[in-house]
Amino acid sequence: MKKLSRKEEELMQVMWYLKKAFVKDAIDQLPDPKPHYNTIATLMKRLEEKGFLAHREYGGTFEYYPIVEKEKYKDTFMKKVVSTFFDNSYFNMLAYFAKEEKLNQEEIEELMKIIEKNKKK
């Protein structure tokens, strides 16, 4: 799966939320200041070339829709993060968040419940 730029990821978040959209619909969902129409149209074409979006044509106007599921992208993205920053260790990643106090005690206990539940499977 090809890597997305920050702007492409932001637009994909909108597309996953909307499920299908014309350029104008996507622009309406983006934060202010709103990007120019041509900028978003170009990004959508680029996302289509990368295999993330497809379109239906209605009289010269394109309605885009995602063809890569958010979960699939998230899985690929997280594997890359774990590989690049945590030596391919999910333990190292969770330990990092615990050490940096990004997880509170309640969240750690919830993680432990999930781990215990999955051990029983």
PDB file of C-alpha atoms in Angstrom:
ATOM      1  CA  MET A   1       0.000   0.000   0.000  1.00  0.00           C
ATOM      2  CA  LYS A   2       1.352   3.393  -0.974  1.00  0.00           C
ATOM      3  CA  LYS A   3       2.178   6.000   1.643  1.00  0.00           C
ATOM      4  CA  LEU A   4      -0.100   9.009   1.948  1.00  0.00           C
ATOM      5  CA  SER A   5       0.889  12.584   2.655  1.00  0.00           C
ATOM      6  CA  ARG A   6      -0.606  14.363   5.662  1.00  0.00           C
ATOM      7  CA  LYS A   7      -3.096  16.203   3.402  1.00  0.00           C
ATOM      8  CA  GLU A   8      -4.048  12.966   1.620  1.00  0.00           C
ATOM      9  CA  GLU A   9      -4.650  11.276   4.988  1.00  0.00           C
ATOM     10  CA  GLU A  10      -6.776  14.208   6.119  1.00  0.00           C
ATOM     11  CA  LEU A  11      -8.867  13.946   2.956  1.00  0.00           C
ATOM     12  CA  MET A  12      -9.181  10.164   3.332  1.00  0.00           C
ATOM     13  CA  GLN A  13     -10.517  10.685   6.874  1.00  0.00           C
ATOM     14  CA  VAL A  14     -13.242  12.853   5.338  1.00  0.00           C
ATOM     15  CA  MET A  15     -13.951  10.286   2.631  1.00  0.00           C
ATOM     16  CA  TRP A  16     -14.199   7.414   5.122  1.00  0.00           C
ATOM     17  CA  TYR A  17     -16.614   9.519   7.147  1.00  0.00           C
ATOM     18  CA  LEU A  18     -18.773  10.579   4.177  1.00  0.00           C
ATOM     19  CA  LYS A  19     -18.561   7.224   2.306  1.00  0.00           C
ATOM     20  CA  LYS A  20     -18.960   9.083  -1.019  1.00  0.00           C
ATOM     21  CA  ALA A  21     -18.574  12.726  -1.980  1.00  0.00           C
ATOM     22  CA  PHE A  22     -18.187  15.254  -4.710  1.00  0.00           C
ATOM     23  CA  VAL A  23     -15.218  17.619  -4.336  1.00  0.00           C
ATOM     24  CA  LYS A  24     -17.450  20.331  -2.848  1.00  0.00           C
ATOM     25  CA  ASP A  25     -18.833  17.913  -0.218  1.00  0.00           C
ATOM     26  CA  ALA A  26     -15.317  17.009   0.900  1.00  0.00           C
ATOM     27  CA  ILE A  27     -14.276  20.673   1.085  1.00  0.00           C
ATOM     28  CA  ASP A  28     -17.275  21.410   3.326  1.00  0.00           C
ATOM     29  CA  GLN A  29     -15.972  18.836   5.843  1.00  0.00           C
ATOM     30  CA  LEU A  30     -12.410  20.176   5.955  1.00  0.00           C
ATOM     31  CA  PRO A  31     -11.324  22.692   8.604  1.00  0.00           C
ATOM     32  CA  ASP A  32     -10.956  26.407   7.919  1.00  0.00           C
ATOM     33  CA  PRO A  33      -9.306  27.928   6.056  1.00  0.00           C
ATOM     34  CA  LYS A  34     -10.952  25.872   3.320  1.00  0.00           C
ATOM     35  CA  PRO A  35      -8.583  24.693   0.590  1.00  0.00           C
ATOM     36  CA  HIS A  36      -9.187  25.737  -3.006  1.00  0.00           C
ATOM     37  CA  TYR A  37     -11.466  23.508  -5.095  1.00  0.00           C
ATOM     38  CA  ASN A  38      -8.646  22.651  -7.534  1.00  0.00           C
ATOM     39  CA  THR A  39      -6.377  21.567  -4.670  1.00  0.00           C
ATOM     40  CA  ILE A  40      -8.918  19.020  -3.407  1.00  0.00           C
ATOM     41  CA  ALA A  41      -9.787  17.869  -6.937  1.00  0.00           C
ATOM     42  CA  THR A  42      -6.081  17.219  -7.546  1.00  0.00           C
ATOM     43  CA  LEU A  43      -5.726  15.364  -4.234  1.00  0.00           C
ATOM     44  CA  MET A  44      -8.737  13.193  -5.056  1.00  0.00           C
ATOM     45  CA  LYS A  45      -7.278  12.322  -8.459  1.00  0.00           C
ATOM     46  CA  ARG A  46      -3.964  11.480  -6.791  1.00  0.00           C
ATOM     47  CA  LEU A  47      -5.740   9.281  -4.218  1.00  0.00           C
ATOM     48  CA  GLU A  48      -7.494   7.530  -7.088  1.00  0.00           C
ATOM     49  CA  GLU A  49      -4.149   6.946  -8.844  1.00  0.00           C
ATOM     50  CA  LYS A  50      -2.762   5.499  -5.589  1.00  0.00           C
ATOM     51  CA  GLY A  51      -5.731   3.108  -5.393  1.00  0.00           C
ATOM     52  CA  PHE A  52      -7.498   4.665  -2.389  1.00  0.00           C
ATOM     53  CA  LEU A  53     -10.480   6.208  -4.176  1.00  0.00           C
ATOM     54  CA  ALA A  54     -12.609   5.421  -7.214  1.00  0.00           C
ATOM     55  CA  HIS A  55     -15.298   7.518  -8.848  1.00  0.00           C
ATOM     56  CA  ARG A  56     -18.633   7.489 -10.627  1.00  0.00           C
ATOM     57  CA  GLU A  57     -19.190  10.076 -13.309  1.00  0.00           C
ATOM     58  CA  TYR A  58     -22.395  12.073 -13.568  1.00  0.00           C
ATOM     59  CA  GLY A  59     -22.330  14.273 -16.652  1.00  0.00           C
ATOM     60  CA  GLY A  60     -18.712  15.305 -16.248  1.00  0.00           C
ATOM     61  CA  THR A  61     -18.860  15.586 -12.447  1.00  0.00           C
ATOM     62  CA  PHE A  62     -17.091  12.940 -10.377  1.00  0.00           C
ATOM     63  CA  GLU A  63     -18.426  11.440  -7.179  1.00  0.00           C
ATOM     64  CA  TYR A  64     -15.562   9.780  -5.318  1.00  0.00           C
ATOM     65  CA  TYR A  65     -15.741   6.895  -2.851  1.00  0.00           C
ATOM     66  CA  PRO A  66     -13.104   5.006  -0.839  1.00  0.00           C
ATOM     67  CA  ILE A  67     -11.977   1.601  -2.056  1.00  0.00           C
ATOM     68  CA  VAL A  68      -9.458   1.072   0.753  1.00  0.00           C
ATOM     69  CA  GLU A  69     -11.091   0.467   4.114  1.00  0.00           C
ATOM     70  CA  LYS A  70     -10.019   2.628   7.038  1.00  0.00           C
ATOM     71  CA  GLU A  71      -9.177  -0.486   9.110  1.00  0.00           C
ATOM     72  CA  LYS A  72      -6.898  -1.849   6.389  1.00  0.00           C
ATOM     73  CA  TYR A  73      -5.034   1.462   6.147  1.00  0.00           C
ATOM     74  CA  LYS A  74      -4.799   1.697   9.938  1.00  0.00           C
ATOM     75  CA  ASP A  75      -3.354  -1.829  10.159  1.00  0.00           C
ATOM     76  CA  THR A  76      -0.722  -1.039   7.524  1.00  0.00           C
ATOM     77  CA  PHE A  77       0.084   2.320   9.132  1.00  0.00           C
ATOM     78  CA  MET A  78       0.426   0.847  12.631  1.00  0.00           C
ATOM     79  CA  LYS A  79       2.657  -2.000  11.431  1.00  0.00           C
ATOM     80  CA  LYS A  80       4.940   0.618   9.871  1.00  0.00           C
ATOM     81  CA  VAL A  81       5.008   2.677  13.090  1.00  0.00           C
ATOM     82  CA  VAL A  82       5.774  -0.378  15.230  1.00  0.00           C
ATOM     83  CA  SER A  83       8.470  -1.496  12.795  1.00  0.00           C
ATOM     84  CA  THR A  84      10.072   1.938  12.423  1.00  0.00           C
ATOM     85  CA  PHE A  85       9.936   3.244  15.987  1.00  0.00           C
ATOM     86  CA  PHE A  86       9.529   0.227  18.280  1.00  0.00           C
ATOM     87  CA  ASP A  87      11.782  -2.488  16.809  1.00  0.00           C
ATOM     88  CA  ASN A  88       8.776  -4.510  15.621  1.00  0.00           C
ATOM     89  CA  SER A  89       7.592  -4.879  19.238  1.00  0.00           C
ATOM     90  CA  TYR A  90       4.041  -4.044  20.267  1.00  0.00           C
ATOM     91  CA  PHE A  91       5.229  -4.461  23.854  1.00  0.00           C
ATOM     92  CA  ASN A  92       7.790  -1.691  23.310  1.00  0.00           C
ATOM     93  CA  MET A  93       5.055   0.515  21.858  1.00  0.00           C
ATOM     94  CA  LEU A  94       2.696  -0.013  24.803  1.00  0.00           C
ATOM     95  CA  ALA A  95       5.570   0.409  27.269  1.00  0.00           C
ATOM     96  CA  TYR A  96       6.392   3.721  25.618  1.00  0.00           C
ATOM     97  CA  PHE A  97       2.850   5.006  26.123  1.00  0.00           C
ATOM     98  CA  ALA A  98       2.783   3.768  29.711  1.00  0.00           C
ATOM     99  CA  LYS A  99       6.178   5.368  30.517  1.00  0.00           C
ATOM    100  CA  GLU A 100       5.208   8.652  28.878  1.00  0.00           C
ATOM    101  CA  GLU A 101       2.041   8.614  30.999  1.00  0.00           C
ATOM    102  CA  LYS A 102      -0.115   8.613  27.885  1.00  0.00           C
ATOM    103  CA  LEU A 103      -2.137   5.787  29.485  1.00  0.00           C
ATOM    104  CA  ASN A 104      -3.817   6.249  32.842  1.00  0.00           C
ATOM    105  CA  GLN A 105      -4.345   3.459  35.359  1.00  0.00           C
ATOM    106  CA  GLU A 106      -7.900   2.803  34.181  1.00  0.00           C
ATOM    107  CA  GLU A 107      -6.730   2.411  30.572  1.00  0.00           C
ATOM    108  CA  ILE A 108      -3.914   0.069  31.620  1.00  0.00           C
ATOM    109  CA  GLU A 109      -6.417  -2.082  33.541  1.00  0.00           C
ATOM    110  CA  GLU A 110      -8.695  -2.163  30.492  1.00  0.00           C
ATOM    111  CA  LEU A 111      -5.758  -3.278  28.335  1.00  0.00           C
ATOM    112  CA  MET A 112      -5.015  -6.035  30.829  1.00  0.00           C
ATOM    113  CA  LYS A 113      -8.626  -7.242  30.566  1.00  0.00           C
ATOM    114  CA  ILE A 114      -8.369  -7.314  26.773  1.00  0.00           C
ATOM    115  CA  ILE A 115      -5.083  -9.254  26.970  1.00  0.00           C
ATOM    116  CA  GLU A 116      -6.530 -11.765  29.428  1.00  0.00           C
ATOM    117  CA  LYS A 117      -9.665 -12.201  27.305  1.00  0.00           C
ATOM    118  CA  ASN A 118      -7.562 -12.866  24.193  1.00  0.00           C
ATOM    119  CA  LYS A 119      -5.329 -15.362  26.018  1.00  0.00           C
ATOM    120  CA  LYS A 120      -8.391 -17.514  26.671  1.00  0.00           C
ATOM    121  CA  LYS A 121      -9.247 -17.761  22.956  1.00  0.00           C
TER     122      LYS A 121
END
